[in-house]
DNA sequence: TATGAATGAGTATTCATTCAT
DNA sequence: TATGAATGAATACTCATTCAT
């Protein structure tokens, strides 16, 4: 067997074990919440001793960062797939992207919590290393890029496209929080329907800024 | 002096001391964040020893619950004041209520964090006691009631009014999360302006359900 | 009982408990060496749980610093007592001070180790806090002050008095190290006799610098 | 090729690798101090993995012992060279030996630390194996032998020669400790000058024991 | 009602060493 | 001979909570 093949297989085994730990971490932290997802608990779930984890990850932070990275990968893939399946119509693409984003987090509550936890500096006092933070933020922004692009195709200028992206992001996140914390039950409302309603009310095309803000209820 | 009077005065003194602790807890937790707000820190800030707190609150959870209750009181008052100042026009009342809600949490990030922390079961393994949870949820619903009422006045049936409330709630919360976690900076967007834009797009009057979902971008 | 009396007794009890821990720390670290004197071991020896120690001492460093402080107190007392009993003759006072210093550490090997360990930064990465270090160093210097004073009384100028102190300090410390590490057995020599021999060879009076360094063996 | 030749070459290769590790250990431990010189750090510096070290050394202790052995070799060589260069005069030889000893450790603080660490049982609970300890002690004694020989040449009997060696050893070690721990700064004294002053005060010739102890300051 | 002491389980991380491959 | 993975016990320190006084 060649050295290359050996190295390759070693790497694969290594990745497998890293993934094993990451999966364990995911399970623990979906079951116990982020606070309860200590190194010991993760190690136990993965069938390791606490110290063994450090052979594969430098830090608790590193584990969470990897977890979040994979989550963002899945998110990006989901959004891209939805957009690709939505055809050429910008409005349809916008809706597909936004709903894919919403659906992704609706089905993976842990991922939403993870994202907010990390970005908020949940790992203080150390906090997420600034470069990691920047990288992950960029990936998050990338995942939602199709929304902005669709808005631009619908006549939005740069600022309006960014605003539309942030607004849809916000709406989705807000509904998801209400959903996952059970608060939406107070209103017997279906969060997905609300998300769709929100998208329904978006303008069919964007206008120059001066013509905005005049036809609403408030 | 009657026993009743004595008891009454004792109760008053007691309430005062509870409030003293709650104020201290608020200060600590706004200064250090939820993670840093341990019992010792709260006690020190209140001028007590750690053990003494347990004569006034059963738990750390109880402190946070009381804190959240008072926060909801202030929120309710803020929304009600805004609505009262908005005149008779239902659209204006809706907007006033929603913006008051938004502004309240925009200025008090800690209160938002507290709310989500408690409602999410941040205090596992015990979690928030079910009756407390119900009571606090009811107060939260009450704070937003003016939104639903205004929607009803604009033609919404019961379900639509509830949906509108939940939706506005979600939008505000989502934007606030983006805001407080710094994520909105990715988009260089102003969360308050986005909230207003959201309200602008609400229908001027509510229609029968069948006519919904046909005029938007998606 | 007056509040003062109560407070006084509380303080006394507190001091007692601190001393209990310090004694335990001393025992542990004389038995196991400084490396083995972890918080757990100290706590166990003192009959406490590990966490309880922190009620009485902020740090491991604080424990060692207190231990060293007490050691220096005892050293100073021993030297002063010896000097006081030596009469007015400066030469006798010098010898008494130096031998008292030597004898103190000859009988308390742990104290010597403790001193060197702490001063050397054994507690890295944090190291002994600079102000503590300065204070302890000052007390150490104070303990040896009688040597310098006696040298001055014997005609030494300031620099020579300091040099004499450092030199005697060094000789004592070196012999003690050889003694406590068992290395002196290689030479079948008695460290105390060597210390006395060293003192014997000191000049009866100090001369101007130019006349020094001309009558020795080297 | 004979088996012997093969074995011989293997041994040589082995020694080379041992030396590689020892050099790495020296570098690590001079750079990071004894505390920071873990097996992992040494292995990394040597270009090995941690486990591989154990094929060449049984222990961390074994590494340190070997290191100390080599240090003593260098010390012996340094002292011998100095003595060889000092001519025939015993007083000059004594001074040369003692100053070479002093200078060696003045320039290699790590070697001094290493020596004391090992001899003190720094590697508890096991401690330095007794035979190793004896062997190293013998080499240490050998390094200082020229001092005793010179003293003998100056009239010292066996006991006096041994005492003189131990005493000079002690003085040097003590001054070096004061020097390396920074304590000598308290006295603004130059340790090398003090060492020379100590040698200056040694007797020009040794007398019968009865005449000792009568001309000093104490 | 309050204090101060104490508990016990918890935290992340490090280390020398072992062992299957 | 070497690797890479793993162990298990160790480290200092923190926290919510309890309880005798």
Coordinates of C-alpha atoms in Angstrom, one line a residue, chain B:
Chain B
X1 CA -51.6 47.4 67.8
X2 CA -53.5 44.6 66.1
X3 CA -51.9 41.5 64.8
X4 CA -53.2 42.4 61.4
X5 CA -51.4 45.7 61.4
X6 CA -48.3 44.1 62.5
X7 CA -48.5 41.5 59.8
X8 CA -49.3 44.2 57.2
X9 CA -46.3 46.2 58.1
X10 CA -44.1 43.1 58.1
X11 CA -45.4 42.3 54.7
X12 CA -44.5 45.8 53.5
X13 CA -41.0 45.5 54.9
X14 CA -40.7 42.2 53.2
X15 CA -41.8 43.5 49.9
X16 CA -39.3 46.3 50.2
X17 CA -36.5 43.9 50.8
X18 CA -37.6 41.7 47.9
X19 CA -37.6 44.7 45.7
X20 CA -34.1 45.6 47.0
X21 CA -32.8 42.3 45.9
X22 CA -34.6 42.4 42.6
X23 CA -33.1 45.8 41.8
X24 CA -29.7 44.5 42.7
X25 CA -30.3 41.5 40.5
X26 CA -31.3 43.7 37.6
X27 CA -28.2 45.8 38.0
X28 CA -25.9 42.9 38.2
X29 CA -27.4 41.1 35.3
X30 CA -27.5 44.2 33.0
X31 CA -23.9 44.8 33.9
X32 CA -22.5 41.2 33.7
X33 CA -25.0 39.4 31.5
X34 CA -27.0 36.4 32.6
X35 CA -24.0 34.1 33.0
X36 CA -22.3 36.5 35.4
X37 CA -25.3 37.0 37.5
X38 CA -24.7 34.4 40.2
X39 CA -26.4 34.4 43.6
X40 CA -23.2 35.7 45.3
X41 CA -23.0 38.7 42.9
X42 CA -26.6 39.5 43.4
X43 CA -26.4 39.2 47.1
X44 CA -23.3 41.4 47.3
X45 CA -24.9 44.0 45.2
X46 CA -28.0 44.0 47.4
X47 CA -25.9 44.2 50.6
X48 CA -26.7 40.7 51.7
X49 CA -24.9 37.5 52.1
X50 CA -25.7 34.7 49.7
X51 CA -27.6 32.7 52.2
X52 CA -29.9 35.5 53.1
X53 CA -31.4 35.7 49.6
X54 CA -33.1 32.4 50.2
X55 CA -35.3 33.9 52.9
X56 CA -36.8 36.1 50.2
X57 CA -36.6 33.9 47.1
X58 CA -36.8 30.2 46.9
X59 CA -34.4 30.0 44.0
X60 CA -32.3 31.7 41.5
X61 CA -35.2 30.9 39.2
X62 CA -37.6 32.7 41.4
X63 CA -35.6 35.8 41.3
X64 CA -35.4 35.7 37.5
X65 CA -39.1 35.0 37.3
X66 CA -40.0 38.0 39.5
X67 CA -37.6 40.1 37.4
X68 CA -39.4 39.0 34.3
X69 CA -42.8 39.7 35.8
X70 CA -41.8 43.3 36.6
X71 CA -40.3 43.6 33.1
X72 CA -43.6 42.5 31.7
X73 CA -45.4 45.1 33.8
X74 CA -43.2 47.8 32.5
X75 CA -43.7 46.6 29.0
X76 CA -47.5 46.6 29.4
X77 CA -47.4 50.1 30.8
X78 CA -45.2 51.3 28.0
X79 CA -47.5 49.8 25.3
X80 CA -50.6 51.1 27.0
X81 CA -49.3 54.6 27.4
X82 CA -48.3 54.6 23.7
X83 CA -51.7 53.4 22.6
X84 CA -53.4 55.9 24.9
X85 CA -51.5 58.7 23.2
X86 CA -52.3 57.5 19.7
X87 CA -55.8 58.6 19.5
X88 CA -58.8 56.7 18.2
X89 CA -57.6 55.6 14.8
X90 CA -57.1 51.8 15.0
X91 CA -54.2 51.9 12.5
X92 CA -52.4 54.5 14.5
X93 CA -53.1 52.5 17.7
X94 CA -51.7 49.3 16.1
X95 CA -48.6 51.1 15.0
X96 CA -48.1 52.8 18.3
X97 CA -48.5 49.5 20.2
X98 CA -46.1 47.6 18.0
X99 CA -43.5 50.4 18.0
X100 CA -43.7 50.8 21.8
X101 CA -43.1 47.1 22.1
X102 CA -40.1 47.3 19.8
X103 CA -38.7 50.3 21.5
X104 CA -39.1 48.9 24.9
X105 CA -36.9 45.9 24.1
X106 CA -34.6 47.9 22.0
X107 CA -33.7 50.0 25.0
X108 CA -33.6 47.1 27.4
X109 CA -31.7 44.3 25.8
X110 CA -31.4 42.6 29.2
X111 CA -35.2 42.2 29.4
X112 CA -35.3 40.5 26.1
X113 CA -32.6 38.1 27.1
X114 CA -34.2 37.4 30.4
X115 CA -37.5 36.6 28.8
X116 CA -36.0 34.1 26.3
X117 CA -33.7 32.6 28.9
X118 CA -36.6 31.8 31.2
X119 CA -39.1 30.7 28.7
X120 CA -36.6 28.4 27.1
X121 CA -35.9 26.5 30.2
X122 CA -32.6 28.1 30.8
X123 CA -32.9 27.0 34.3
X124 CA -32.8 23.3 33.6
X125 CA -33.0 20.6 34.9
X126 CA -35.9 22.0 36.8
X127 CA -37.2 24.5 34.3
X128 CA -39.7 27.2 35.0
X129 CA -42.5 25.9 37.1
X130 CA -45.6 25.4 34.8
X131 CA -47.9 27.7 36.7
X132 CA -45.4 30.5 36.8
X133 CA -44.8 29.9 33.1
X134 CA -48.5 30.2 32.4
X135 CA -48.9 33.3 34.4
X136 CA -46.0 35.0 32.8
X137 CA -47.1 34.0 29.4
X138 CA -50.5 35.5 30.1
X139 CA -49.0 38.8 31.1
X140 CA -46.9 38.8 27.9
X141 CA -50.0 38.1 25.9
X142 CA -51.7 41.0 27.7
X143 CA -49.0 43.4 26.9
X144 CA -49.5 42.8 23.2
X145 CA -53.3 42.8 23.4
X146 CA -53.7 46.3 22.0
X147 CA -52.2 45.1 18.7
X148 CA -54.9 42.4 18.3
X149 CA -57.6 44.8 19.3
X150 CA -56.5 47.3 16.7
X151 CA -56.4 44.6 14.1
X152 CA -59.9 43.6 15.1
X153 CA -61.0 47.2 14.8
X154 CA -59.6 47.1 11.3
X155 CA -61.7 44.2 10.2
X156 CA -59.7 41.2 11.3
X157 CA -61.6 38.3 12.7
X158 CA -60.4 36.6 15.8
X159 CA -57.9 34.3 14.2
X160 CA -56.6 37.0 11.9
X161 CA -56.2 39.3 14.9
X162 CA -54.3 36.7 16.8
X163 CA -52.2 36.0 13.8
X164 CA -51.4 39.7 13.3
X165 CA -50.4 40.0 16.9
X166 CA -48.1 37.0 16.7
X167 CA -46.6 38.2 13.4
X168 CA -45.8 41.6 14.7
X169 CA -44.5 40.1 17.9
X170 CA -42.3 37.9 15.8
X171 CA -41.0 40.6 13.5
X172 CA -40.1 42.8 16.4
X173 CA -38.4 40.0 18.3
X174 CA -36.5 38.9 15.2
X175 CA -35.2 42.3 14.4
X176 CA -34.3 42.9 18.0
X177 CA -32.3 39.6 18.1
X178 CA -30.4 40.7 15.0
X179 CA -29.9 44.0 16.5
X180 CA -28.7 42.9 20.0
X181 CA -26.4 40.2 18.6
X182 CA -24.8 42.7 16.2
X183 CA -25.9 40.6 13.3
X184 CA -27.8 43.4 11.7
X185 CA -24.5 45.2 11.1
X186 CA -23.8 42.6 8.3
X187 CA -26.6 44.4 6.4
X188 CA -26.0 47.9 7.5
X189 CA -29.7 48.2 8.2
X190 CA -31.5 50.2 10.9
X191 CA -33.8 47.8 12.8
X192 CA -36.2 50.5 13.8
X193 CA -36.7 51.6 10.2
X194 CA -37.2 48.0 9.3
X195 CA -39.9 47.6 11.9
X196 CA -41.6 50.7 10.6
X197 CA -41.4 49.3 7.1
X198 CA -43.0 46.1 8.2
X199 CA -45.9 48.0 9.7
X200 CA -46.2 50.1 6.5
X201 CA -46.8 46.9 4.6
X202 CA -49.6 45.7 6.8
X203 CA -53.0 45.9 5.1
X204 CA -55.0 49.1 5.7
X205 CA -58.0 46.8 6.4
X206 CA -58.3 43.1 6.9
X207 CA -60.2 41.1 4.3
X208 CA -61.9 37.8 4.5
X209 CA -59.2 35.0 4.6
X210 CA -59.8 34.0 0.9
X211 CA -58.4 37.2 -0.4
X212 CA -55.1 36.9 1.4
X213 CA -51.8 35.8 -0.2
X214 CA -52.3 37.1 -3.7
X215 CA -50.7 40.5 -4.0
X216 CA -47.1 39.9 -2.7
X217 CA -43.7 39.3 -4.2
X218 CA -43.3 35.6 -3.5

